[in-house]
């Protein structure tokens, strides 16, 4: 899916994006993700959306670079961060253009709820590859095609931005083709393997990549 199309769709969705259900599901995803983010690390939150992951990383003491291709979604994230008590943290940087990330490295990258919308996720994974520091961790998610909940989500998404569920086997194969190996695999909503709506993969660069 073209970036321009996605940006337009999410710009239109921005004011209606947050709701109690997505917040509840998102918290269950974050519970599985938190153990893999080094405390106080510099983290690139790629596709930060309305800022759910960015806020969680900041609360955990991380230094965050937040990027999203939708300017309206990024504006929502900025507003939320500005309301953090007791004052907005100085440890966050908002980036509006992907080119501003070029030539930089992060020991941890989160890409949560982004690959859902790419019919072929490999080009985006390959874009993230040079941004990950040696020995660093890339954390990505996919709607799990083995979960009925993910197919309900995909059906509902046809009204907004179509999402595509992936089997764990497909996800493992494409990350390997993109120069990564799977360090850990988790599921969320529920957290049981196979049944979870969200497949979470923790990746590192392959030595031969």
Coordinates of N, CA and C in Angstrom, one line a residue:
X1 N 0.8 -1.2 0.0 CA 0.0 0.0 0.0 C 0.9 1.2 0.0
X2 N 0.5 2.2 -0.8 CA 1.4 3.4 -1.0 C 1.3 4.3 0.3
X3 N 2.5 4.8 0.6 CA 2.5 5.7 1.8 C 1.6 6.8 1.8
X4 N 1.5 7.5 0.6 CA 0.6 8.6 0.5 C -0.9 8.3 0.8
X5 N -1.3 7.1 0.3 CA -2.7 6.6 0.5 C -2.9 6.4 2.0
X6 N -1.9 5.7 2.7 CA -2.0 5.5 4.1 C -2.1 6.8 4.9
X7 N -1.2 7.8 4.5 CA -1.2 9.0 5.2 C -2.5 9.7 5.1
X8 N -3.1 9.7 4.0 CA -4.4 10.4 3.8 C -5.5 9.7 4.6
X9 N -5.5 8.4 4.6 CA -6.5 7.6 5.4 C -6.4 7.9 6.9
X10 N -5.2 7.9 7.4 CA -5.0 8.1 8.8 C -5.1 9.6 9.2
X11 N -4.8 10.5 8.3 CA -5.1 11.9 8.6 C -6.6 12.1 8.8
X12 N -7.5 11.4 8.0 CA -8.9 11.5 8.2 C -9.4 10.8 9.4
X13 N -8.7 9.7 9.8 CA -9.2 9.0 11.0 C -8.7 9.5 12.3
X14 N -7.8 10.5 12.3 CA -7.1 10.9 13.5 C -8.0 11.3 14.6
X15 N -9.1 12.1 14.3 CA -9.9 12.6 15.4 C -10.8 11.5 16.0
X16 N -11.0 10.3 15.3 CA -11.8 9.2 15.7 C -11.0 8.0 16.1
X17 N -9.7 8.1 16.1 CA -8.8 6.9 16.2 C -8.9 6.3 17.6
X18 N -8.8 7.1 18.7 CA -8.8 6.6 20.0 C -10.2 6.1 20.5
X19 N -10.3 5.0 21.1 CA -11.5 4.5 21.7 C -11.2 3.5 22.8
X20 N -12.1 3.3 23.7 CA -11.8 2.4 24.9 C -11.4 1.0 24.4
X21 N -11.9 0.4 23.3 CA -11.6 -0.9 22.9 C -10.2 -1.0 22.4
X22 N -9.7 -0.1 21.5 CA -8.4 -0.2 21.1 C -7.4 0.1 22.2
X23 N -7.8 1.0 23.1 CA -6.9 1.2 24.3 C -6.7 0.0 25.1
X24 N -7.8 -0.8 25.3 CA -7.8 -2.0 26.1 C -6.9 -3.1 25.4
X25 N -7.1 -3.2 24.1 CA -6.3 -4.2 23.4 C -4.8 -3.7 23.3
X26 N -4.6 -2.4 23.1 CA -3.3 -1.9 23.1 C -2.5 -2.1 24.4
X27 N -3.2 -2.0 25.5 CA -2.5 -2.3 26.8 C -2.1 -3.7 26.9
X28 N -2.8 -4.7 26.4 CA -2.4 -6.1 26.4 C -1.2 -6.3 25.5
X29 N -1.2 -5.6 24.4 CA 0.0 -5.7 23.6 C 1.2 -5.2 24.3
X30 N 1.1 -4.0 24.9 CA 2.2 -3.4 25.6 C 2.7 -4.3 26.7
X31 N 1.9 -5.0 27.4 CA 2.4 -5.9 28.5 C 3.3 -7.0 27.9
X32 N 3.1 -7.4 26.7 CA 4.0 -8.4 26.1 C 5.3 -7.7 25.5
X33 N 5.2 -6.5 25.2 CA 6.3 -5.8 24.5 C 7.3 -5.2 25.6
X34 N 6.8 -4.7 26.7 CA 7.7 -4.0 27.7 C 8.9 -4.8 28.1
X35 N 8.8 -6.1 28.3 CA 10.0 -6.8 28.8 C 11.2 -6.8 27.8
X36 N 10.9 -6.5 26.5 CA 11.9 -6.6 25.5 C 12.5 -5.2 25.2
X37 N 12.1 -4.2 25.9 CA 12.6 -2.8 25.7 C 13.6 -2.5 26.8
X38 N 14.9 -2.4 26.5 CA 15.8 -2.1 27.6 C 15.5 -0.8 28.3
X39 N 15.5 -0.8 29.6 CA 15.2 0.4 30.4 C 16.1 1.6 30.0
X40 N 15.5 2.7 29.8 CA 16.3 3.9 29.5 C 16.9 4.0 28.1
X41 N 16.5 3.1 27.2 CA 17.1 3.0 25.9 C 16.6 4.1 25.0
X42 N 17.4 4.4 24.0 CA 16.9 5.2 22.9 C 16.1 4.4 22.0
X43 N 14.9 4.8 21.7 CA 13.9 3.9 20.9 C 13.4 4.8 19.8
X44 N 13.3 4.2 18.6 CA 12.6 4.7 17.5 C 11.2 4.1 17.5
X45 N 10.2 4.9 17.7 CA 8.8 4.4 17.6 C 8.3 4.7 16.2
X46 N 8.5 3.8 15.3 CA 8.2 4.0 13.8 C 6.7 3.7 13.6
X47 N 6.0 4.7 13.1 CA 4.6 4.6 13.0 C 3.9 4.8 14.3
X48 N 4.2 5.9 15.0 CA 3.8 6.1 16.4 C 2.3 6.3 16.5
X49 N 1.6 6.7 15.4 CA 0.2 6.9 15.5 C -0.2 8.0 16.5
X50 N -1.2 7.7 17.3 CA -1.7 8.7 18.2 C -0.8 8.7 19.5
X51 N 0.2 7.9 19.6 CA 1.2 8.0 20.7 C 1.1 7.0 21.8
X52 N 0.3 5.9 21.6 CA 0.2 5.0 22.7 C 1.5 4.3 23.1
X53 N 2.3 3.9 22.2 CA 3.6 3.2 22.5 C 4.6 4.3 22.9
X54 N 4.6 5.4 22.3 CA 5.5 6.5 22.6 C 5.3 6.9 24.1
X55 N 4.1 7.1 24.5 CA 3.8 7.5 25.9 C 4.3 6.4 26.9
X56 N 4.0 5.1 26.5 CA 4.5 4.0 27.4 C 6.0 4.0 27.5
X57 N 6.7 4.2 26.4 CA 8.1 4.2 26.4 C 8.7 5.4 27.3
X58 N 8.1 6.5 27.2 CA 8.5 7.7 27.9 C 8.3 7.4 29.4
X59 N 7.2 6.8 29.8 CA 6.9 6.5 31.2 C 7.9 5.5 31.7
X60 N 8.5 4.7 30.8 CA 9.5 3.7 31.2 C 10.9 4.3 31.2
X61 N 11.0 5.6 31.0 CA 12.3 6.2 31.1 C 13.1 6.2 29.8
X62 N 12.5 5.8 28.7 CA 13.2 5.7 27.4 C 13.3 7.1 26.7
X63 N 14.3 7.2 25.9 CA 14.4 8.4 25.0 C 13.9 8.1 23.7
X64 N 12.8 8.8 23.2 CA 12.0 8.3 22.1 C 12.1 9.3 20.9
X65 N 12.3 8.7 19.8 CA 12.1 9.4 18.5 C 10.8 8.8 17.9
X66 N 9.8 9.7 17.8 CA 8.5 9.3 17.3 C 8.3 9.7 15.9
X67 N 8.0 8.8 15.0 CA 7.8 9.1 13.6 C 6.4 8.5 13.1
X68 N 5.7 9.3 12.3 CA 4.5 8.8 11.7 C 4.3 9.5 10.3
X69 N 3.8 8.8 9.3 CA 3.6 9.4 8.0 C 2.4 10.3 8.0
X70 N 1.5 10.1 9.0 CA 0.3 11.0 9.1 C 0.6 12.1 10.0
X71 N 0.5 13.3 9.4 CA 0.8 14.5 10.2 C -0.3 14.7 11.3
X72 N -1.5 14.4 11.0 CA -2.6 14.5 12.0 C -2.4 13.6 13.2
X73 N -2.0 12.3 12.9 CA -1.8 11.4 14.0 C -0.6 11.8 14.8
X74 N 0.5 12.3 14.2 CA 1.6 12.8 14.9 C 1.3 14.0 15.8
X75 N 0.4 14.8 15.3 CA -0.1 16.0 16.1 C -0.8 15.5 17.4
X76 N -1.6 14.4 17.2 CA -2.3 13.8 18.4 C -1.2 13.3 19.4
X77 N -0.2 12.7 18.9 CA 0.8 12.2 19.8 C 1.5 13.3 20.5
X78 N 1.8 14.4 19.8 CA 2.4 15.6 20.4 C 1.6 16.1 21.6
X79 N 0.3 16.2 21.3 CA -0.6 16.8 22.3 C -0.6 15.9 23.6
X80 N -0.6 14.6 23.4 CA -0.7 13.7 24.6 C 0.6 13.8 25.4
X81 N 1.7 13.8 24.7 CA 3.0 14.0 25.4 C 3.1 15.3 26.1
X82 N 2.6 16.3 25.5 CA 2.6 17.7 26.2 C 1.8 17.7 27.5
X83 N 0.9 16.8 27.6 CA 0.1 16.7 28.8 C 0.6 15.8 29.9
X84 N 1.8 15.2 29.6 CA 2.4 14.3 30.6 C 2.8 15.1 31.9
X85 N 2.4 14.6 33.1 CA 2.9 15.3 34.3 C 4.3 14.9 34.7
X86 N 5.0 15.8 35.4 CA 4.7 17.1 35.8 C 4.9 18.1 34.6
X87 N 5.6 17.7 33.6 CA 5.9 18.6 32.5 C 6.3 17.7 31.3
X88 N 6.1 18.2 30.1 CA 6.5 17.4 28.9 C 8.0 17.0 29.0
X89 N 8.3 15.7 28.7 CA 9.7 15.3 28.8 C 10.6 15.8 27.7
X90 N 11.8 16.1 28.0 CA 12.7 16.6 27.0 C 13.3 15.4 26.2
X91 N 12.9 14.2 26.6 CA 13.5 13.0 26.0 C 12.7 12.4 24.8
X92 N 12.0 13.3 24.1 CA 11.2 12.9 23.0 C 11.5 13.8 21.8
X93 N 11.6 13.2 20.6 CA 11.8 14.0 19.4 C 10.7 13.5 18.4
X94 N 10.0 14.4 17.8 CA 9.0 14.1 16.8 C 9.5 14.3 15.4
X95 N 9.4 13.4 14.6 CA 9.9 13.4 13.2 C 8.8 13.3 12.2
X96 N 8.7 14.2 11.3 CA 7.6 14.3 10.3 C 8.0 13.7 9.0
X97 N 9.2 13.6 8.7 CA 9.7 13.1 7.4 C 10.6 11.9 7.6
X98 N 10.3 10.8 6.8 CA 11.1 9.6 7.0 C 12.6 9.8 6.7
X99 N 12.9 10.8 5.7 CA 14.2 11.1 5.3 C 15.1 11.6 6.5
X100 N 14.4 12.1 7.5 CA 15.1 12.6 8.7 C 15.7 11.5 9.6
X101 N 15.3 10.3 9.3 CA 15.8 9.1 10.0 C 17.1 8.5 9.4
X102 N 17.3 8.9 8.1 CA 18.4 8.3 7.4 C 19.8 8.5 8.1
X103 N 20.6 7.5 8.1 CA 21.9 7.6 8.7 C 22.0 7.6 10.2
X104 N 20.9 7.3 10.8 CA 20.9 7.2 12.3 C 20.7 5.8 12.7
X105 N 21.0 5.4 13.9 CA 20.9 4.1 14.5 C 20.2 4.1 15.8
X106 N 19.4 3.1 16.1 CA 18.7 3.0 17.4 C 18.9 1.5 17.9
X107 N 19.2 1.4 19.2 CA 19.3 0.1 19.8 C 18.0 -0.7 19.9
X108 N 16.9 0.1 19.8 CA 15.6 -0.5 19.9 C 14.6 0.2 18.9
X109 N 13.9 -0.5 18.1 CA 12.9 0.1 17.3 C 11.5 -0.6 17.5
X110 N 10.5 0.1 17.7 CA 9.1 -0.5 17.8 C 8.4 -0.1 16.6
X111 N 7.6 -1.0 16.0 CA 6.8 -0.8 14.8 C 5.5 -1.6 15.1
X112 N 4.6 -1.0 15.9 CA 3.5 -1.6 16.4 C 2.2 -1.2 15.7
X113 N 1.5 -2.2 15.1 CA 0.3 -1.9 14.4 C 0.5 -1.2 13.1
X114 N 1.6 -1.4 12.5 CA 2.0 -0.7 11.2 C 1.9 -1.7 10.1
X115 N 2.6 -2.8 10.2 CA 2.7 -3.8 9.1 C 1.3 -4.4 8.8
X116 N 0.3 -4.2 9.6 CA -1.1 -4.6 9.3 C -1.5 -4.1 7.9
X117 N -1.0 -2.9 7.6 CA -1.6 -2.2 6.4 C -0.8 -2.3 5.1
X118 N 0.2 -3.2 5.2 CA 1.1 -3.3 4.0 C 0.9 -4.7 3.4
X119 N 0.3 -4.8 2.2 CA 0.1 -6.1 1.5 C 1.4 -6.9 1.4
X120 N 2.5 -6.2 1.2 CA 3.8 -6.8 1.2 C 4.7 -6.1 2.2
X121 N 4.8 -6.6 3.4 CA 5.6 -5.9 4.5 C 7.1 -5.9 4.3
X122 N 7.6 -6.6 3.4 CA 9.1 -6.7 3.2 C 9.8 -5.4 2.9
X123 N 9.2 -4.6 2.0 CA 9.9 -3.3 1.7 C 10.1 -2.4 3.0
X124 N 9.0 -2.4 3.8 CA 9.1 -1.6 5.1 C 10.1 -2.2 6.0
X125 N 10.1 -3.5 6.2 CA 11.1 -4.2 7.0 C 12.6 -3.9 6.5
X126 N 12.7 -3.9 5.2 CA 14.1 -3.6 4.7 C 14.5 -2.1 4.9
X127 N 13.5 -1.2 5.0 CA 13.8 0.2 5.3 C 14.2 0.3 6.8
X128 N 13.6 -0.5 7.6 CA 14.0 -0.5 9.1 C 15.3 -1.1 9.3
X129 N 15.8 -2.0 8.5 CA 17.0 -2.8 8.7 C 18.2 -1.8 9.0
X130 N 18.5 -0.8 8.1 CA 19.7 0.0 8.3 C 19.5 1.0 9.5
X131 N 18.3 1.1 10.1 CA 18.2 2.0 11.2 C 18.4 1.3 12.6
X132 N 18.5 0.0 12.5 CA 18.7 -0.8 13.8 C 20.2 -1.0 14.0
X133 N 20.6 -0.6 15.2 CA 22.0 -0.8 15.6 C 22.4 -2.3 15.7
X134 N 23.7 -2.6 15.5 CA 24.1 -4.0 15.7 C 23.8 -4.5 17.1
X135 N 23.2 -5.7 17.1 CA 22.7 -6.2 18.4 C 21.4 -5.6 18.9
X136 N 20.8 -4.7 18.2 CA 19.6 -4.1 18.6 C 18.4 -4.9 18.4
X137 N 17.2 -4.5 18.9 CA 16.0 -5.2 18.8 C 14.9 -4.4 18.0
X138 N 14.3 -5.1 17.0 CA 13.2 -4.5 16.3 C 12.0 -5.3 16.8
X139 N 11.0 -4.6 17.3 CA 9.7 -5.2 17.8 C 8.6 -4.9 16.8
X140 N 8.0 -5.9 16.2 CA 6.9 -5.7 15.2 C 5.7 -6.5 15.6
X141 N 4.6 -6.1 15.1 CA 3.3 -6.8 15.3 C 2.6 -7.1 14.0
X142 N 1.8 -8.2 14.0 CA 1.0 -8.5 12.8 C -0.4 -9.0 13.4
X143 N -1.5 -8.7 12.7 CA -2.7 -9.4 13.1 C -2.5 -10.9 12.8
X144 N -2.8 -11.8 13.8 CA -2.6 -13.2 13.6 C -3.7 -13.9 12.9
X145 N -3.3 -14.4 11.7 CA -4.3 -15.1 10.8 C -4.9 -16.4 11.4
X146 N -4.3 -16.9 12.5 CA -4.8 -18.1 13.1 C -5.9 -17.8 14.2
X147 N -6.1 -16.5 14.4 CA -7.1 -16.0 15.4 C -8.3 -15.5 14.7
X148 N -9.5 -16.0 15.1 CA -10.8 -15.4 14.6 C -10.9 -14.0 14.9
X149 N -10.3 -13.5 16.1 CA -10.4 -12.1 16.4 C -9.7 -11.2 15.4
X150 N -8.6 -11.7 14.9 CA -7.9 -10.9 13.9 C -8.7 -10.8 12.6
X151 N -9.5 -11.8 12.2 CA -10.3 -11.7 11.0 C -11.5 -10.8 11.2
X152 N -12.0 -10.7 12.4 CA -13.1 -9.8 12.7 C -12.5 -8.3 12.6
X153 N -11.3 -8.2 13.1 CA -10.6 -6.9 13.0 C -10.4 -6.5 11.5
X154 N -9.9 -7.5 10.7 CA -9.7 -7.2 9.3 C -11.0 -6.9 8.6
X155 N -12.1 -7.5 8.9 CA -13.4 -7.2 8.3 C -13.8 -5.8 8.6
X156 N -13.7 -5.4 9.9 CA -14.1 -4.1 10.3 C -13.2 -3.0 9.6
X157 N -11.9 -3.4 9.4 CA -11.0 -2.4 8.9 C -11.3 -2.0 7.4
X158 N -12.1 -2.8 6.7 CA -12.4 -2.5 5.3 C -13.2 -1.2 5.2
X159 N -13.7 -0.7 6.3 CA -14.5 0.6 6.3 C -13.5 1.7 6.5
X160 N -12.3 1.5 6.9 CA -11.3 2.6 7.2 C -10.0 2.4 6.4
X161 N -9.1 1.6 7.0 CA -7.8 1.3 6.4 C -7.7 -0.2 6.4
X162 N -7.8 -0.9 5.2 CA -7.8 -2.4 5.3 C -6.5 -3.0 5.9
X163 N -6.7 -3.9 6.8 CA -5.6 -4.7 7.4 C -5.6 -6.1 6.9
X164 N -4.5 -6.7 6.9 CA -4.3 -8.1 6.4 C -3.7 -9.0 7.5
X165 N -4.5 -9.9 8.0 CA -3.9 -10.9 9.0 C -2.8 -11.8 8.3
X166 N -1.8 -12.2 9.1 CA -0.7 -13.0 8.6 C -0.5 -14.2 9.5
X167 N -0.2 -15.4 9.0 CA 0.1 -16.5 9.8 C 1.5 -16.3 10.4
X168 N 1.7 -16.9 11.6 CA 3.1 -16.9 12.2 C 4.1 -17.4 11.2
X169 N 3.8 -18.4 10.5 CA 4.8 -19.0 9.6 C 5.2 -18.0 8.5
X170 N 4.2 -17.3 7.9 CA 4.4 -16.3 6.9 C 5.3 -15.1 7.5
X171 N 4.9 -14.7 8.7 CA 5.6 -13.6 9.3 C 7.1 -14.0 9.6
X172 N 7.3 -15.2 10.0 CA 8.7 -15.6 10.3 C 9.5 -15.6 8.9
X173 N 8.9 -16.1 7.9 CA 9.5 -16.2 6.6 C 9.9 -14.8 6.0
X174 N 9.0 -13.9 6.1 CA 9.3 -12.6 5.5 C 10.3 -11.8 6.3
X175 N 10.3 -12.0 7.6 CA 11.4 -11.2 8.4 C 12.7 -11.8 8.1
X176 N 12.8 -13.1 7.9 CA 14.1 -13.7 7.5 C 14.5 -13.2 6.1
X177 N 13.6 -13.1 5.2 CA 13.9 -12.6 3.9 C 14.3 -11.2 3.9
X178 N 14.0 -10.5 4.9 CA 14.3 -9.0 5.1 C 15.6 -8.8 5.9
X179 N 16.3 -9.9 6.3 CA 17.5 -9.7 6.9 C 17.5 -9.8 8.5
X180 N 16.5 -10.4 9.0 CA 16.3 -10.5 10.5 C 16.2 -12.0 10.9
X181 N 16.4 -12.2 12.2 CA 15.9 -13.5 12.7 C 15.1 -13.2 14.0
X182 N 14.2 -14.2 14.3 CA 13.3 -14.0 15.4 C 14.0 -14.4 16.7
X183 N 14.1 -13.4 17.6 CA 14.6 -13.6 18.9 C 13.6 -14.1 19.9
X184 N 12.3 -13.6 19.7 CA 11.2 -14.1 20.6 C 9.9 -13.9 19.9
X185 N 8.9 -14.7 20.3 CA 7.6 -14.6 19.7 C 6.6 -14.6 20.8
X186 N 5.7 -13.7 20.8 CA 4.6 -13.6 21.8 C 3.3 -13.3 21.1
X187 N 2.2 -13.5 21.9 CA 0.9 -13.2 21.4 C 0.1 -12.4 22.5
X188 N -0.8 -11.6 22.0 CA -1.6 -10.7 22.9 C -3.1 -10.8 22.5
X189 N -3.9 -10.6 23.5 CA -5.4 -10.6 23.3 C -5.9 -11.8 22.6
X190 N -5.8 -13.0 23.3 CA -5.2 -13.2 24.6 C -3.7 -13.5 24.4
X191 N -3.0 -13.8 25.5 CA -1.5 -14.0 25.4 C -1.2 -15.4 25.1
X192 N -2.1 -16.3 24.8 CA -1.8 -17.6 24.5 C -1.3 -17.8 23.1
X193 N -0.3 -18.6 22.9 CA 0.2 -18.9 21.5 C -1.0 -19.4 20.6
X194 N -0.9 -19.0 19.4 CA -1.9 -19.4 18.3 C -3.2 -18.6 18.4
X195 N -3.7 -18.5 19.6 CA -5.1 -17.9 19.7 C -5.0 -16.4 19.7
X196 N -3.9 -15.8 20.1 CA -3.9 -14.3 20.3 C -4.1 -13.5 19.0
X197 N -4.9 -12.5 19.2 CA -5.2 -11.6 18.0 C -4.0 -11.0 17.4
X198 N -3.0 -10.6 18.3 CA -1.8 -9.9 17.9 C -0.6 -10.8 18.0
X199 N 0.2 -11.0 16.9 CA 1.4 -11.7 16.9 C 2.5 -10.7 17.1
X200 N 3.4 -10.9 18.1 CA 4.5 -10.0 18.4 C 5.8 -10.7 18.1
X201 N 6.6 -10.1 17.3 CA 8.0 -10.7 17.0 C 9.0 -9.7 17.4
X202 N 10.0 -10.3 18.2 CA 11.2 -9.5 18.6 C 12.3 -10.0 17.7
X203 N 12.9 -9.0 16.9 CA 13.8 -9.4 15.8 C 15.2 -8.8 16.1
X204 N 16.2 -9.5 15.6 CA 17.6 -8.9 15.5 C 18.1 -9.1 14.1
X205 N 19.1 -8.4 13.7 CA 19.7 -8.5 12.4 C 20.4 -9.9 12.2
X206 N 20.2 -10.5 11.1 CA 20.9 -11.7 10.8 C 22.4 -11.4 10.6
X207 N 23.3 -12.3 11.0 CA 24.7 -12.0 10.9 C 25.2 -11.9 9.5
X208 N 24.5 -12.7 8.6 CA 24.9 -12.7 7.2 C 24.3 -11.6 6.4
X209 N 23.3 -10.8 7.0 CA 22.6 -9.7 6.3 C 23.5 -8.6 6.0

